């Protein structure tokens, strides 16, 4: 039997977007970097937090090993911070998709995508052979 609840007390609570929560994420990422210096956490030196890129040490190792084909996927301001999430994904030899980097950006411009790709390249040195994405013109132009 299914139960039907009409009362709002049984409905899941939605989390209100709060720009301060992103600073909590940044703090947690810096703590991870403190515990393992191989972590990569990059943000521009600005007062506003509008770009953030991170990779764990395990993700760095996977990226260096399976960097031939890289998939870049973006959300459309669906995360709670009203920002865009970028996932950088590789495919391993068992055809598994592995996330090797994540970034949170404010908007999808050629300049921002170029920043993400340059930071990724500069942090890990390996350059990918194939970059696969949807029809995001700003990302395509930044390559």
mmCIF file of N, CA and C in Angstrom:
data_model
loop_
_atom_site.group_PDB
_atom_site.id
_atom_site.type_symbol
_atom_site.label_atom_id
_atom_site.label_comp_id
_atom_site.label_asym_id
_atom_site.label_seq_id
_atom_site.Cartn_x
_atom_site.Cartn_y
_atom_site.Cartn_z
ATOM 1 N N UNK A 1 0.834 -1.179 0.000
ATOM 2 C CA UNK A 1 0.000 0.000 0.000
ATOM 3 C C UNK A 1 0.881 1.245 0.000
ATOM 4 N N UNK A 2 0.439 2.231 -0.738
ATOM 5 C CA UNK A 2 1.132 3.505 -0.774
ATOM 6 C C UNK A 2 0.477 4.455 0.210
ATOM 7 N N UNK A 3 1.286 5.276 0.849
ATOM 8 C CA UNK A 3 0.742 6.297 1.732
ATOM 9 C C UNK A 3 0.861 7.636 1.022
ATOM 10 N N UNK A 4 -0.175 8.408 1.103
ATOM 11 C CA UNK A 4 -0.169 9.728 0.491
ATOM 12 C C UNK A 4 -0.164 10.761 1.604
ATOM 13 N N UNK A 5 0.829 11.634 1.598
ATOM 14 C CA UNK A 5 0.914 12.693 2.595
ATOM 15 C C UNK A 5 0.609 14.015 1.923
ATOM 16 N N UNK A 6 -0.339 14.701 2.463
ATOM 17 C CA UNK A 6 -0.677 16.011 1.926
ATOM 18 C C UNK A 6 0.020 17.121 2.709
ATOM 19 N N UNK A 7 0.346 16.847 3.920
ATOM 20 C CA UNK A 7 0.940 17.855 4.789
ATOM 21 C C UNK A 7 2.345 18.215 4.313
ATOM 22 N N UNK A 8 2.687 19.478 4.410
ATOM 23 C CA UNK A 8 4.010 19.932 3.963
ATOM 24 C C UNK A 8 5.120 19.487 4.909
ATOM 25 N N UNK A 9 4.759 19.041 6.115
ATOM 26 C CA UNK A 9 5.800 18.610 7.055
ATOM 27 C C UNK A 9 6.489 17.328 6.598
ATOM 28 N N UNK A 10 5.875 16.572 5.695
ATOM 29 C CA UNK A 10 6.472 15.334 5.208
ATOM 30 C C UNK A 10 7.214 15.521 3.888
ATOM 31 N N UNK A 11 7.160 16.716 3.324
ATOM 32 C CA UNK A 11 7.847 16.973 2.063
ATOM 33 C C UNK A 11 9.312 17.285 2.343
ATOM 34 N N UNK A 12 10.186 16.873 1.455
ATOM 35 C CA UNK A 12 11.600 17.189 1.665
ATOM 36 C C UNK A 12 11.837 18.692 1.598
ATOM 37 N N UNK A 13 12.712 19.146 2.441
ATOM 38 C CA UNK A 13 13.030 20.564 2.481
ATOM 39 C C UNK A 13 14.050 20.899 1.403
ATOM 40 N N UNK A 14 13.800 21.961 0.669
ATOM 41 C CA UNK A 14 14.752 22.405 -0.338
ATOM 42 C C UNK A 14 15.796 23.288 0.332
ATOM 43 N N UNK A 15 17.029 23.132 -0.110
ATOM 44 C CA UNK A 15 18.104 23.949 0.431
ATOM 45 C C UNK A 15 18.128 25.260 -0.332
ATOM 46 N N UNK A 16 18.095 26.356 0.399
ATOM 47 C CA UNK A 16 18.167 27.658 -0.244
ATOM 48 C C UNK A 16 19.591 27.915 -0.705
ATOM 49 N N UNK A 17 19.752 28.429 -1.927
ATOM 50 C CA UNK A 17 21.101 28.748 -2.376
ATOM 51 C C UNK A 17 21.727 29.807 -1.476
ATOM 52 N N UNK A 18 22.931 29.590 -1.085
ATOM 53 C CA UNK A 18 23.652 30.516 -0.221
ATOM 54 C C UNK A 18 25.086 30.580 -0.715
ATOM 55 N N UNK A 19 25.475 31.741 -1.200
ATOM 56 C CA UNK A 19 26.827 31.895 -1.753
ATOM 57 C C UNK A 19 27.898 31.599 -0.708
ATOM 58 N N UNK A 20 27.578 31.732 0.590
ATOM 59 C CA UNK A 20 28.572 31.432 1.623
ATOM 60 C C UNK A 20 28.888 29.946 1.687
ATOM 61 N N UNK A 21 27.962 29.102 1.273
ATOM 62 C CA UNK A 21 28.213 27.664 1.293
ATOM 63 C C UNK A 21 29.372 27.279 0.392
ATOM 64 N N UNK A 22 29.565 28.023 -0.679
ATOM 65 C CA UNK A 22 30.674 27.708 -1.575
ATOM 66 C C UNK A 22 32.007 27.965 -0.874
ATOM 67 N N UNK A 23 32.037 28.920 0.031
ATOM 68 C CA UNK A 23 33.259 29.153 0.809
ATOM 69 C C UNK A 23 33.517 27.993 1.768
ATOM 70 N N UNK A 24 32.447 27.356 2.245
ATOM 71 C CA UNK A 24 32.618 26.150 3.068
ATOM 72 C C UNK A 24 33.266 25.038 2.256
ATOM 73 N N UNK A 25 32.852 24.902 0.998
ATOM 74 C CA UNK A 25 33.475 23.908 0.121
ATOM 75 C C UNK A 25 34.947 24.233 -0.064
ATOM 76 N N UNK A 26 35.254 25.501 -0.309
ATOM 77 C CA UNK A 26 36.648 25.914 -0.497
ATOM 78 C C UNK A 26 37.473 25.601 0.744
ATOM 79 N N UNK A 27 36.930 25.863 1.914
ATOM 80 C CA UNK A 27 37.630 25.559 3.162
ATOM 81 C C UNK A 27 37.900 24.063 3.284
ATOM 82 N N UNK A 28 36.907 23.245 2.962
ATOM 83 C CA UNK A 28 37.095 21.789 3.026
ATOM 84 C C UNK A 28 38.144 21.317 2.023
ATOM 85 N N UNK A 29 38.149 21.920 0.839
ATOM 86 C CA UNK A 29 39.154 21.544 -0.163
ATOM 87 C C UNK A 29 40.561 21.918 0.304
ATOM 88 N N UNK A 30 40.702 23.097 0.917
ATOM 89 C CA UNK A 30 42.021 23.498 1.439
ATOM 90 C C UNK A 30 42.477 22.566 2.565
ATOM 91 N N UNK A 31 41.541 22.089 3.383
ATOM 92 C CA UNK A 31 41.900 21.126 4.432
ATOM 93 C C UNK A 31 42.381 19.812 3.827
ATOM 94 N N UNK A 32 41.725 19.377 2.760
ATOM 95 C CA UNK A 32 42.177 18.160 2.076
ATOM 96 C C UNK A 32 43.569 18.360 1.493
ATOM 97 N N UNK A 33 43.813 19.546 0.943
ATOM 98 C CA UNK A 33 45.130 19.854 0.379
ATOM 99 C C UNK A 33 46.187 19.902 1.479
ATOM 100 N N UNK A 34 45.802 20.383 2.650
ATOM 101 C CA UNK A 34 46.739 20.424 3.774
ATOM 102 C C UNK A 34 47.125 19.008 4.202
ATOM 103 N N UNK A 35 46.151 18.088 4.193
ATOM 104 C CA UNK A 35 46.416 16.697 4.570
ATOM 105 C C UNK A 35 47.163 15.927 3.487
ATOM 106 N N UNK A 36 46.954 16.298 2.233
ATOM 107 C CA UNK A 36 47.637 15.649 1.110
ATOM 108 C C UNK A 36 48.049 16.741 0.129
ATOM 109 N N UNK A 37 49.309 17.198 0.187
ATOM 110 C CA UNK A 37 49.759 18.326 -0.639
ATOM 111 C C UNK A 37 49.664 18.082 -2.144
ATOM 112 N N UNK A 38 49.430 16.841 -2.553
ATOM 113 C CA UNK A 38 49.301 16.567 -3.987
ATOM 114 C C UNK A 38 47.961 17.037 -4.546
ATOM 115 N N UNK A 39 46.996 17.324 -3.669
ATOM 116 C CA UNK A 39 45.706 17.856 -4.121
ATOM 117 C C UNK A 39 45.940 19.158 -4.871
ATOM 118 N N UNK A 40 45.121 19.409 -5.867
ATOM 119 C CA UNK A 40 45.170 20.679 -6.595
ATOM 120 C C UNK A 40 43.877 21.423 -6.298
ATOM 121 N N UNK A 41 44.012 22.623 -5.771
ATOM 122 C CA UNK A 41 42.870 23.504 -5.520
ATOM 123 C C UNK A 41 43.277 24.872 -6.043
ATOM 124 N N UNK A 42 42.565 25.357 -7.049
ATOM 125 C CA UNK A 42 42.943 26.619 -7.681
ATOM 126 C C UNK A 42 41.733 27.535 -7.720
ATOM 127 N N UNK A 43 41.949 28.756 -7.303
ATOM 128 C CA UNK A 43 40.944 29.798 -7.474
ATOM 129 C C UNK A 43 41.675 31.091 -7.784
ATOM 130 N N UNK A 44 41.093 31.942 -8.608
ATOM 131 C CA UNK A 44 41.744 33.218 -8.915
ATOM 132 C C UNK A 44 41.868 34.083 -7.664
ATOM 133 N N UNK A 45 42.845 34.939 -7.662
ATOM 134 C CA UNK A 45 43.064 35.830 -6.514
ATOM 135 C C UNK A 45 42.135 37.037 -6.602
ATOM 136 N N UNK A 46 40.878 36.807 -6.441
ATOM 137 C CA UNK A 46 39.883 37.876 -6.446
ATOM 138 C C UNK A 46 39.089 37.798 -5.156
ATOM 139 N N UNK A 47 38.414 38.893 -4.858
ATOM 140 C CA UNK A 47 37.582 38.891 -3.651
ATOM 141 C C UNK A 47 36.374 37.972 -3.826
ATOM 142 N N UNK A 48 35.838 37.941 -5.032
ATOM 143 C CA UNK A 48 34.667 37.101 -5.309
ATOM 144 C C UNK A 48 35.108 35.710 -5.716
ATOM 145 N N UNK A 49 34.391 34.734 -5.254
ATOM 146 C CA UNK A 49 34.682 33.355 -5.636
ATOM 147 C C UNK A 49 33.767 32.986 -6.801
ATOM 148 N N UNK A 50 34.275 33.181 -8.024
ATOM 149 C CA UNK A 50 33.468 32.871 -9.201
ATOM 150 C C UNK A 50 34.071 31.749 -10.049
ATOM 151 N N UNK A 51 35.252 31.271 -9.680
ATOM 152 C CA UNK A 51 35.916 30.152 -10.356
ATOM 153 C C UNK A 51 36.598 29.295 -9.304
ATOM 154 N N UNK A 52 36.470 27.999 -9.440
ATOM 155 C CA UNK A 52 37.134 27.091 -8.512
ATOM 156 C C UNK A 52 37.371 25.772 -9.233
ATOM 157 N N UNK A 53 38.601 25.278 -9.192
ATOM 158 C CA UNK A 53 38.974 24.019 -9.830
ATOM 159 C C UNK A 53 39.670 23.155 -8.801
ATOM 160 N N UNK A 54 39.345 21.840 -8.778
ATOM 161 C CA UNK A 54 40.040 20.961 -7.842
ATOM 162 C C UNK A 54 40.201 19.558 -8.412
ATOM 163 N N UNK A 55 41.273 18.896 -7.952
ATOM 164 C CA UNK A 55 41.582 17.505 -8.304
ATOM 165 C C UNK A 55 42.232 16.856 -7.097
ATOM 166 N N UNK A 56 41.813 15.647 -6.770
ATOM 167 C CA UNK A 56 42.477 14.910 -5.696
ATOM 168 C C UNK A 56 43.736 14.261 -6.255
ATOM 169 N N UNK A 57 44.589 13.778 -5.376
ATOM 170 C CA UNK A 57 45.820 13.128 -5.832
ATOM 171 C C UNK A 57 45.502 11.868 -6.641
ATOM 172 N N UNK A 58 44.464 11.144 -6.262
ATOM 173 C CA UNK A 58 44.054 9.968 -7.040
ATOM 174 C C UNK A 58 43.565 10.367 -8.433
ATOM 175 N N UNK A 59 42.819 11.464 -8.497
ATOM 176 C CA UNK A 59 42.332 11.941 -9.791
ATOM 177 C C UNK A 59 43.491 12.374 -10.687
ATOM 178 N N UNK A 60 44.502 12.989 -10.100
ATOM 179 C CA UNK A 60 45.681 13.398 -10.872
ATOM 180 C C UNK A 60 46.355 12.174 -11.482
ATOM 181 N N UNK A 61 46.523 11.133 -10.690
ATOM 182 C CA UNK A 61 47.150 9.899 -11.186
ATOM 183 C C UNK A 61 46.340 9.272 -12.321
ATOM 184 N N UNK A 62 45.021 9.242 -12.165
ATOM 185 C CA UNK A 62 44.160 8.673 -13.207
ATOM 186 C C UNK A 62 44.239 9.525 -14.472
ATOM 187 N N UNK A 63 44.221 10.848 -14.308
ATOM 188 C CA UNK A 63 44.303 11.750 -15.465
ATOM 189 C C UNK A 63 45.610 11.542 -16.225
ATOM 190 N N UNK A 64 46.702 11.411 -15.513
ATOM 191 C CA UNK A 64 47.992 11.200 -16.175
ATOM 192 C C UNK A 64 48.026 9.877 -16.935
ATOM 193 N N UNK A 65 47.309 8.890 -16.437
ATOM 194 C CA UNK A 65 47.326 7.563 -17.054
ATOM 195 C C UNK A 65 46.365 7.447 -18.242
ATOM 196 N N UNK A 66 45.189 8.081 -18.148
ATOM 197 C CA UNK A 66 44.151 7.920 -19.177
ATOM 198 C C UNK A 66 43.753 9.262 -19.789
ATOM 199 N N UNK A 67 44.711 10.061 -20.203
ATOM 200 C CA UNK A 67 44.441 11.413 -20.669
ATOM 201 C C UNK A 67 44.198 11.519 -22.171
ATOM 202 N N UNK A 68 44.273 10.423 -22.905
ATOM 203 C CA UNK A 68 44.158 10.486 -24.363
ATOM 204 C C UNK A 68 42.834 11.087 -24.825
ATOM 205 N N UNK A 69 41.743 10.657 -24.220
ATOM 206 C CA UNK A 69 40.424 11.189 -24.556
ATOM 207 C C UNK A 69 39.814 11.750 -23.281
ATOM 208 N N UNK A 70 39.493 13.039 -23.316
ATOM 209 C CA UNK A 70 38.922 13.721 -22.151
ATOM 210 C C UNK A 70 37.537 14.236 -22.518
ATOM 211 N N UNK A 71 36.591 13.967 -21.653
ATOM 212 C CA UNK A 71 35.213 14.428 -21.841
ATOM 213 C C UNK A 71 34.974 15.571 -20.859
ATOM 214 N N UNK A 72 34.429 16.670 -21.360
ATOM 215 C CA UNK A 72 34.093 17.804 -20.502
ATOM 216 C C UNK A 72 32.581 17.973 -20.548
ATOM 217 N N UNK A 73 31.965 17.918 -19.384
ATOM 218 C CA UNK A 73 30.516 18.038 -19.290
ATOM 219 C C UNK A 73 30.177 19.163 -18.318
ATOM 220 N N UNK A 74 29.186 19.956 -18.668
ATOM 221 C CA UNK A 74 28.780 21.056 -17.796
ATOM 222 C C UNK A 74 27.301 20.929 -17.448
ATOM 223 N N UNK A 75 26.970 21.416 -16.257
ATOM 224 C CA UNK A 75 25.567 21.529 -15.872
ATOM 225 C C UNK A 75 25.104 22.926 -16.258
ATOM 226 N N UNK A 76 23.855 23.201 -16.064
ATOM 227 C CA UNK A 76 23.335 24.516 -16.418
ATOM 228 C C UNK A 76 22.779 25.193 -15.173
ATOM 229 N N UNK A 77 23.666 25.647 -14.317
ATOM 230 C CA UNK A 77 23.295 26.335 -13.067
ATOM 231 C C UNK A 77 22.281 25.530 -12.258
ATOM 232 N N UNK A 78 22.521 24.223 -12.177
ATOM 233 C CA UNK A 78 21.589 23.371 -11.442
ATOM 234 C C UNK A 78 22.072 23.054 -10.039
ATOM 235 N N UNK A 79 23.299 23.429 -9.707
ATOM 236 C CA UNK A 79 23.753 23.161 -8.351
ATOM 237 C C UNK A 79 23.237 24.257 -7.432
ATOM 238 N N UNK A 80 23.280 24.026 -6.155
ATOM 239 C CA UNK A 80 22.627 24.917 -5.198
ATOM 240 C C UNK A 80 23.228 26.310 -5.140
ATOM 241 N N UNK A 81 24.412 26.523 -5.697
ATOM 242 C CA UNK A 81 25.040 27.840 -5.630
ATOM 243 C C UNK A 81 24.668 28.704 -6.823
ATOM 244 N N UNK A 82 23.774 28.240 -7.678
ATOM 245 C CA UNK A 82 23.396 28.938 -8.901
ATOM 246 C C UNK A 82 24.634 29.196 -9.763
ATOM 247 N N UNK A 83 25.508 28.204 -9.789
ATOM 248 C CA UNK A 83 26.711 28.264 -10.611
ATOM 249 C C UNK A 83 26.749 27.010 -11.478
ATOM 250 N N UNK A 84 27.704 26.959 -12.361
ATOM 251 C CA UNK A 84 27.820 25.850 -13.308
ATOM 252 C C UNK A 84 28.895 24.890 -12.816
ATOM 253 N N UNK A 85 28.586 23.616 -12.837
ATOM 254 C CA UNK A 85 29.544 22.583 -12.452
ATOM 255 C C UNK A 85 30.143 21.982 -13.715
ATOM 256 N N UNK A 86 31.468 21.933 -13.772
ATOM 257 C CA UNK A 86 32.174 21.281 -14.875
ATOM 258 C C UNK A 86 32.759 19.984 -14.337
ATOM 259 N N UNK A 87 32.530 18.910 -15.059
ATOM 260 C CA UNK A 87 33.154 17.632 -14.738
ATOM 261 C C UNK A 87 34.087 17.262 -15.883
ATOM 262 N N UNK A 88 35.334 16.977 -15.548
ATOM 263 C CA UNK A 88 36.319 16.519 -16.524
ATOM 264 C C UNK A 88 36.445 15.012 -16.315
ATOM 265 N N UNK A 89 36.184 14.265 -17.366
ATOM 266 C CA UNK A 89 36.049 12.809 -17.266
ATOM 267 C C UNK A 89 36.980 12.128 -18.261
ATOM 268 N N UNK A 90 37.571 11.017 -17.853
ATOM 269 C CA UNK A 90 38.344 10.169 -18.762
ATOM 270 C C UNK A 90 37.720 8.780 -18.762
ATOM 271 N N UNK A 91 38.091 7.998 -19.757
ATOM 272 C CA UNK A 91 37.621 6.615 -19.846
ATOM 273 C C UNK A 91 38.833 5.716 -19.668
ATOM 274 N N UNK A 92 38.753 4.789 -18.715
ATOM 275 C CA UNK A 92 39.900 3.909 -18.468
ATOM 276 C C UNK A 92 39.880 2.709 -19.414
ATOM 277 N N UNK A 93 40.830 1.821 -19.252
ATOM 278 C CA UNK A 93 40.960 0.670 -20.151
ATOM 279 C C UNK A 93 39.833 -0.351 -19.997
ATOM 280 N N UNK A 94 39.032 -0.224 -18.948
ATOM 281 C CA UNK A 94 37.856 -1.087 -18.758
ATOM 282 C C UNK A 94 36.568 -0.381 -19.181
ATOM 283 N N UNK A 95 36.713 0.724 -19.919
ATOM 284 C CA UNK A 95 35.592 1.521 -20.421
ATOM 285 C C UNK A 95 34.736 2.110 -19.301
ATOM 286 N N UNK A 96 35.366 2.416 -18.181
ATOM 287 C CA UNK A 96 34.677 3.080 -17.073
ATOM 288 C C UNK A 96 34.946 4.579 -17.161
ATOM 289 N N UNK A 97 33.926 5.380 -16.913
ATOM 290 C CA UNK A 97 34.085 6.827 -16.858
ATOM 291 C C UNK A 97 34.581 7.212 -15.474
ATOM 292 N N UNK A 98 35.642 7.997 -15.432
ATOM 293 C CA UNK A 98 36.212 8.429 -14.158
ATOM 294 C C UNK A 98 36.327 9.946 -14.147
ATOM 295 N N UNK A 99 35.808 10.569 -13.096
ATOM 296 C CA UNK A 99 35.925 12.021 -12.951
ATOM 297 C C UNK A 99 37.333 12.329 -12.474
ATOM 298 N N UNK A 100 38.048 13.170 -13.234
ATOM 299 C CA UNK A 100 39.424 13.500 -12.870
ATOM 300 C C UNK A 100 39.588 14.944 -12.414
ATOM 301 N N UNK A 101 38.589 15.765 -12.624
ATOM 302 C CA UNK A 101 38.643 17.147 -12.138
ATOM 303 C C UNK A 101 37.223 17.690 -12.081
ATOM 304 N N UNK A 102 37.043 18.653 -11.193
ATOM 305 C CA UNK A 102 35.756 19.334 -11.069
ATOM 306 C C UNK A 102 36.031 20.821 -10.971
ATOM 307 N N UNK A 103 35.106 21.593 -11.476
ATOM 308 C CA UNK A 103 35.232 23.044 -11.374
ATOM 309 C C UNK A 103 33.841 23.634 -11.212
ATOM 310 N N UNK A 104 33.789 24.741 -10.508
ATOM 311 C CA UNK A 104 32.560 25.512 -10.387
ATOM 312 C C UNK A 104 32.854 26.863 -11.016
ATOM 313 N N UNK A 105 32.017 27.250 -11.972
ATOM 314 C CA UNK A 105 32.219 28.521 -12.668
ATOM 315 C C UNK A 105 30.924 29.325 -12.640
ATOM 316 N N UNK A 106 31.085 30.623 -12.847
ATOM 317 C CA UNK A 106 29.922 31.498 -12.787
ATOM 318 C C UNK A 106 29.159 31.538 -14.112
ATOM 319 N N UNK A 107 29.884 31.558 -15.220
ATOM 320 C CA UNK A 107 29.221 31.563 -16.519
ATOM 321 C C UNK A 107 30.087 30.862 -17.557
ATOM 322 N N UNK A 108 29.480 30.514 -18.668
ATOM 323 C CA UNK A 108 30.153 29.748 -19.706
ATOM 324 C C UNK A 108 30.672 30.682 -20.794
ATOM 325 N N UNK A 109 31.847 31.229 -20.567
ATOM 326 C CA UNK A 109 32.466 32.079 -21.575
ATOM 327 C C UNK A 109 33.758 31.434 -22.045
ATOM 328 N N UNK A 110 34.215 31.876 -23.196
ATOM 329 C CA UNK A 110 35.461 31.347 -23.745
ATOM 330 C C UNK A 110 36.623 31.589 -22.785
ATOM 331 N N UNK A 111 36.655 32.755 -22.161
ATOM 332 C CA UNK A 111 37.729 33.103 -21.224
ATOM 333 C C UNK A 111 37.752 32.155 -20.029
ATOM 334 N N UNK A 112 36.603 31.862 -19.484
ATOM 335 C CA UNK A 112 36.539 30.979 -18.314
ATOM 336 C C UNK A 112 36.927 29.552 -18.688
ATOM 337 N N UNK A 113 36.433 29.053 -19.820
ATOM 338 C CA UNK A 113 36.824 27.707 -20.248
ATOM 339 C C UNK A 113 38.320 27.635 -20.535
ATOM 340 N N UNK A 114 38.867 28.686 -21.136
ATOM 341 C CA UNK A 114 40.315 28.717 -21.393
ATOM 342 C C UNK A 114 41.074 28.665 -20.070
ATOM 343 N N UNK A 115 40.580 29.385 -19.041
ATOM 344 C CA UNK A 115 41.219 29.361 -17.721
ATOM 345 C C UNK A 115 41.207 27.944 -17.154
ATOM 346 N N UNK A 116 40.051 27.274 -17.214
ATOM 347 C CA UNK A 116 39.936 25.914 -16.671
ATOM 348 C C UNK A 116 40.897 24.976 -17.391
ATOM 349 N N UNK A 117 40.918 25.020 -18.720
ATOM 350 C CA UNK A 117 41.788 24.122 -19.487
ATOM 351 C C UNK A 117 43.264 24.418 -19.249
ATOM 352 N N UNK A 118 43.626 25.696 -19.155
ATOM 353 C CA UNK A 118 45.027 26.062 -18.890
ATOM 354 C C UNK A 118 45.468 25.621 -17.500
ATOM 355 N N UNK A 119 44.602 25.810 -16.511
ATOM 356 C CA UNK A 119 44.939 25.382 -15.149
ATOM 357 C C UNK A 119 45.073 23.864 -15.078
ATOM 358 N N UNK A 120 44.204 23.173 -15.767
ATOM 359 C CA UNK A 120 44.281 21.711 -15.805
ATOM 360 C C UNK A 120 45.590 21.268 -16.456
ATOM 361 N N UNK A 121 45.909 21.886 -17.566
ATOM 362 C CA UNK A 121 47.145 21.555 -18.286
ATOM 363 C C UNK A 121 48.374 21.935 -17.462
ATOM 364 N N UNK A 122 48.354 23.102 -16.853
ATOM 365 C CA UNK A 122 49.494 23.573 -16.073
ATOM 366 C C UNK A 122 49.714 22.804 -14.782
ATOM 367 N N UNK A 123 48.653 22.280 -14.219
ATOM 368 C CA UNK A 123 48.759 21.570 -12.949
ATOM 369 C C UNK A 123 49.260 20.146 -13.106
ATOM 370 N N UNK A 124 48.910 19.527 -14.204
ATOM 371 C CA UNK A 124 49.222 18.101 -14.378
ATOM 372 C C UNK A 124 50.177 17.831 -15.524
ATOM 373 N N UNK A 125 50.542 18.827 -16.277
ATOM 374 C CA UNK A 125 51.440 18.721 -17.427
ATOM 375 C C UNK A 125 50.910 17.933 -18.612
ATOM 376 N N UNK A 126 50.289 16.761 -18.448
ATOM 377 C CA UNK A 126 49.898 16.030 -19.656
ATOM 378 C C UNK A 126 48.861 16.793 -20.473
ATOM 379 N N UNK A 127 48.999 16.687 -21.774
ATOM 380 C CA UNK A 127 48.037 17.293 -22.677
ATOM 381 C C UNK A 127 47.205 16.188 -23.310
ATOM 382 N N UNK A 128 45.915 16.425 -23.398
ATOM 383 C CA UNK A 128 45.015 15.428 -23.970
ATOM 384 C C UNK A 128 45.090 15.457 -25.489
ATOM 385 N N UNK A 129 44.799 14.324 -26.089
ATOM 386 C CA UNK A 129 44.807 14.221 -27.541
ATOM 387 C C UNK A 129 43.441 14.595 -28.104
ATOM 388 N N UNK A 130 42.372 14.123 -27.462
ATOM 389 C CA UNK A 130 41.010 14.387 -27.921
ATOM 390 C C UNK A 130 40.217 14.985 -26.768
ATOM 391 N N UNK A 131 39.529 16.087 -27.042
ATOM 392 C CA UNK A 131 38.641 16.716 -26.068
ATOM 393 C C UNK A 131 37.227 16.593 -26.613
ATOM 394 N N UNK A 132 36.373 15.914 -25.880
ATOM 395 C CA UNK A 132 35.006 15.661 -26.324
ATOM 396 C C UNK A 132 34.040 16.438 -25.440
ATOM 397 N N UNK A 133 33.063 17.088 -26.076
ATOM 398 C CA UNK A 133 32.056 17.824 -25.323
ATOM 399 C C UNK A 133 30.782 17.914 -26.151
ATOM 400 N N UNK A 134 29.751 18.490 -25.533
ATOM 401 C CA UNK A 134 28.534 18.750 -26.288
ATOM 402 C C UNK A 134 28.779 19.971 -27.174
ATOM 403 N N UNK A 135 27.757 20.561 -27.661
ATOM 404 C CA UNK A 135 27.919 21.686 -28.584
ATOM 405 C C UNK A 135 28.060 23.013 -27.851
ATOM 406 N N UNK A 136 28.904 23.056 -26.855
ATOM 407 C CA UNK A 136 29.147 24.280 -26.110
ATOM 408 C C UNK A 136 30.154 25.119 -26.894
ATOM 409 N N UNK A 137 29.677 26.164 -27.554
ATOM 410 C CA UNK A 137 30.525 26.956 -28.442
ATOM 411 C C UNK A 137 31.647 27.668 -27.704
ATOM 412 N N UNK A 138 31.392 28.107 -26.472
ATOM 413 C CA UNK A 138 32.440 28.782 -25.700
ATOM 414 C C UNK A 138 33.580 27.822 -25.390
ATOM 415 N N UNK A 139 33.262 26.592 -25.045
ATOM 416 C CA UNK A 139 34.297 25.591 -24.778
ATOM 417 C C UNK A 139 35.063 25.256 -26.051
ATOM 418 N N UNK A 140 34.349 25.069 -27.147
ATOM 419 C CA UNK A 140 34.993 24.755 -28.425
ATOM 420 C C UNK A 140 35.936 25.879 -28.835
ATOM 421 N N UNK A 141 35.524 27.129 -28.657
ATOM 422 C CA UNK A 141 36.359 28.276 -29.030
ATOM 423 C C UNK A 141 37.589 28.414 -28.152
ATOM 424 N N UNK A 142 37.522 27.914 -26.923
ATOM 425 C CA UNK A 142 38.643 28.083 -25.990
ATOM 426 C C UNK A 142 39.781 27.111 -26.249
ATOM 427 N N UNK A 143 39.547 26.103 -27.076
ATOM 428 C CA UNK A 143 40.574 25.074 -27.310
ATOM 429 C C UNK A 143 41.627 25.569 -28.271
#
